[in-house]
């Protein structure tokens, strides 16, 4: 039998053409991909993840020419953002055209589109005559996968193939931007900092939380969660005091010395928020497998990708 983890792009293309699922590497996190024009294939994504059908999927393209077959219209601000950030960790929400099925968009009139920045996946997509839908390759509400092994740990050989592109270089899901006319609205904080979006299109608004009718599941309160209880803390040493007789793991920005912690995962000794983002999910996977009673995560500086990291940790703690 073939290994599930592979670098054979032609084999992965063949599987996708046959309406099977393939896990794909991207710069954000690994995705669980299927042909967007085949509803049977797309349904397999929802089944594999245990993802509710009201959660729309992100469509992955490799060339700007593909936009016209997917979106009815493209606001000028979207064109600017695509020119600046694609391929890259930015998803645009655009009015969908009729070719895109309601299954992909969960019945919405809009479709989420992104061009991922990973050489293997771009090569894979170039050889297909359809884009793929690909949400993060993890069971619903769980921590995203940033390596082929994370995907294998979750799904084993239930996925026909996992294309191994190494560890994800950004490590956080894409920043999702929608449009109210020409005005950009951020639906989900992610791999591109808000400041960088604003430097491109001017001030943006943030979509406010509405848990009853989430516009984007990235907005659901519980998401990105390890199986172990996680507490986001402004003062880790103080929080640890409440757990003296328990096995505690700490997720820290740059410090590594926490008395009474069994394990400390330090994300960036040089205090680089991009490096911390890249290492975040792998550290959460390790902490989750360490048999801890509780994970205490330090709140990150509220700037750059620190804003997106805090967003993930807040939801992981719910
Ligand atoms: P995931 O790839 O699992 O991180 O999830 C994809 C994200 O894209 C979710 O947060 C979706 O809600 C969001 N998304 C996809 N399509 C749309 C859409 N049409 N409108 C708003 N959000 C969307
Ligand atoms: Mg996800």
PDB file of C-alpha atoms and ligand atoms in Angstrom, residues 29 49 51 54-60 91 93-94 104-106 108-113 134-138 144 173-174 176 187-188 207 214-219 223-224, ligand 1:
ATOM      1  CA  UNK A  29      -2.053  25.746   7.442  1.00  0.00           C
ATOM      2  CA  UNK A  49     -14.002  17.222   9.255  1.00  0.00           C
ATOM      3  CA  UNK A  51     -17.891  20.346   9.782  1.00  0.00           C
ATOM      4  CA  UNK A  54     -23.399  26.100   7.328  1.00  0.00           C
ATOM      5  CA  UNK A  55     -19.631  26.686   7.290  1.00  0.00           C
ATOM      6  CA  UNK A  56     -18.586  27.823   3.821  1.00  0.00           C
ATOM      7  CA  UNK A  57     -15.259  26.721   2.301  1.00  0.00           C
ATOM      8  CA  UNK A  58     -12.391  28.723   0.816  1.00  0.00           C
ATOM      9  CA  UNK A  59     -11.739  28.231  -2.912  1.00  0.00           C
ATOM     10  CA  UNK A  60      -8.045  27.999  -3.869  1.00  0.00           C
ATOM     11  CA  UNK A  91      -8.886  35.450   1.417  1.00  0.00           C
ATOM     12  CA  UNK A  93     -15.094  37.393  -0.099  1.00  0.00           C
ATOM     13  CA  UNK A  94     -16.711  38.228  -3.455  1.00  0.00           C
ATOM     14  CA  UNK A 104     -19.151  25.388  -1.285  1.00  0.00           C
ATOM     15  CA  UNK A 105     -20.628  28.693  -0.096  1.00  0.00           C
ATOM     16  CA  UNK A 106     -23.095  27.194   2.404  1.00  0.00           C
ATOM     17  CA  UNK A 108     -24.346  32.319   0.664  1.00  0.00           C
ATOM     18  CA  UNK A 109     -24.356  34.645  -2.330  1.00  0.00           C
ATOM     19  CA  UNK A 110     -20.642  35.217  -1.778  1.00  0.00           C
ATOM     20  CA  UNK A 111     -17.613  32.993  -2.299  1.00  0.00           C
ATOM     21  CA  UNK A 112     -14.297  33.054  -0.414  1.00  0.00           C
ATOM     22  CA  UNK A 113     -11.242  32.901  -2.707  1.00  0.00           C
ATOM     23  CA  UNK A 134      -9.983  23.540   1.044  1.00  0.00           C
ATOM     24  CA  UNK A 135     -10.767  24.296   4.671  1.00  0.00           C
ATOM     25  CA  UNK A 136      -8.129  23.638   7.305  1.00  0.00           C
ATOM     26  CA  UNK A 137      -7.184  19.947   7.610  1.00  0.00           C
ATOM     27  CA  UNK A 138      -8.383  19.320  11.173  1.00  0.00           C
ATOM     28  CA  UNK A 144      -5.159  23.472  12.685  1.00  0.00           C
ATOM     29  CA  UNK A 173      -4.994  30.892   8.741  1.00  0.00           C
ATOM     30  CA  UNK A 174      -5.553  33.593   6.133  1.00  0.00           C
ATOM     31  CA  UNK A 176     -10.383  37.142   5.434  1.00  0.00           C
ATOM     32  CA  UNK A 187     -14.036  38.941   8.734  1.00  0.00           C
ATOM     33  CA  UNK A 188     -11.154  37.040  10.303  1.00  0.00           C
ATOM     34  CA  UNK A 207     -16.919  42.486  11.398  1.00  0.00           C
ATOM     35  CA  UNK A 214     -21.543  33.612  12.434  1.00  0.00           C
ATOM     36  CA  UNK A 215     -20.540  35.138   9.107  1.00  0.00           C
ATOM     37  CA  UNK A 216     -17.329  33.163   9.248  1.00  0.00           C
ATOM     38  CA  UNK A 217     -16.784  30.074  11.428  1.00  0.00           C
ATOM     39  CA  UNK A 218     -13.412  31.564  12.299  1.00  0.00           C
ATOM     40  CA  UNK A 219     -15.717  33.776  14.391  1.00  0.00           C
ATOM     41  CA  UNK A 223     -12.378  27.044  17.617  1.00  0.00           C
ATOM     42  CA  UNK A 224      -8.700  26.151  17.289  1.00  0.00           C
TER      43      UNK A 224
HETATM   44  P1  LIG B   1     -11.156  27.240   7.446  1.00  0.00           P
HETATM   45  O1  LIG B   1     -10.576  27.089   6.084  1.00  0.00           O
HETATM   46  O2  LIG B   1     -11.554  25.980   8.117  1.00  0.00           O
HETATM   47  O3  LIG B   1     -10.268  28.086   8.309  1.00  0.00           O
HETATM   48  O4  LIG B   1     -12.495  28.026   7.270  1.00  0.00           O
HETATM   49  C1  LIG B   1     -12.737  28.849   6.164  1.00  0.00           C
HETATM   50  C2  LIG B   1     -13.138  30.204   6.601  1.00  0.00           C
HETATM   51  O5  LIG B   1     -13.590  30.985   5.481  1.00  0.00           O
HETATM   52  C3  LIG B   1     -14.282  30.140   7.554  1.00  0.00           C
HETATM   53  O6  LIG B   1     -14.082  31.032   8.627  1.00  0.00           O
HETATM   54  C4  LIG B   1     -15.439  30.531   6.661  1.00  0.00           C
HETATM   55  O7  LIG B   1     -16.547  31.010   7.325  1.00  0.00           O
HETATM   56  C5  LIG B   1     -14.830  31.582   5.799  1.00  0.00           C
HETATM   57  N1  LIG B   1     -15.681  31.794   4.616  1.00  0.00           N
HETATM   58  C6  LIG B   1     -15.751  31.026   3.544  1.00  0.00           C
HETATM   59  N2  LIG B   1     -16.673  31.498   2.666  1.00  0.00           N
HETATM   60  C7  LIG B   1     -17.203  32.593   3.221  1.00  0.00           C
HETATM   61  C8  LIG B   1     -18.219  33.524   2.801  1.00  0.00           C
HETATM   62  N3  LIG B   1     -18.842  33.409   1.649  1.00  0.00           N
HETATM   63  N4  LIG B   1     -18.509  34.528   3.644  1.00  0.00           N
HETATM   64  C9  LIG B   1     -17.856  34.639   4.820  1.00  0.00           C
HETATM   65  N5  LIG B   1     -16.897  33.804   5.266  1.00  0.00           N
HETATM   66  C10 LIG B   1     -16.569  32.786   4.479  1.00  0.00           C
END
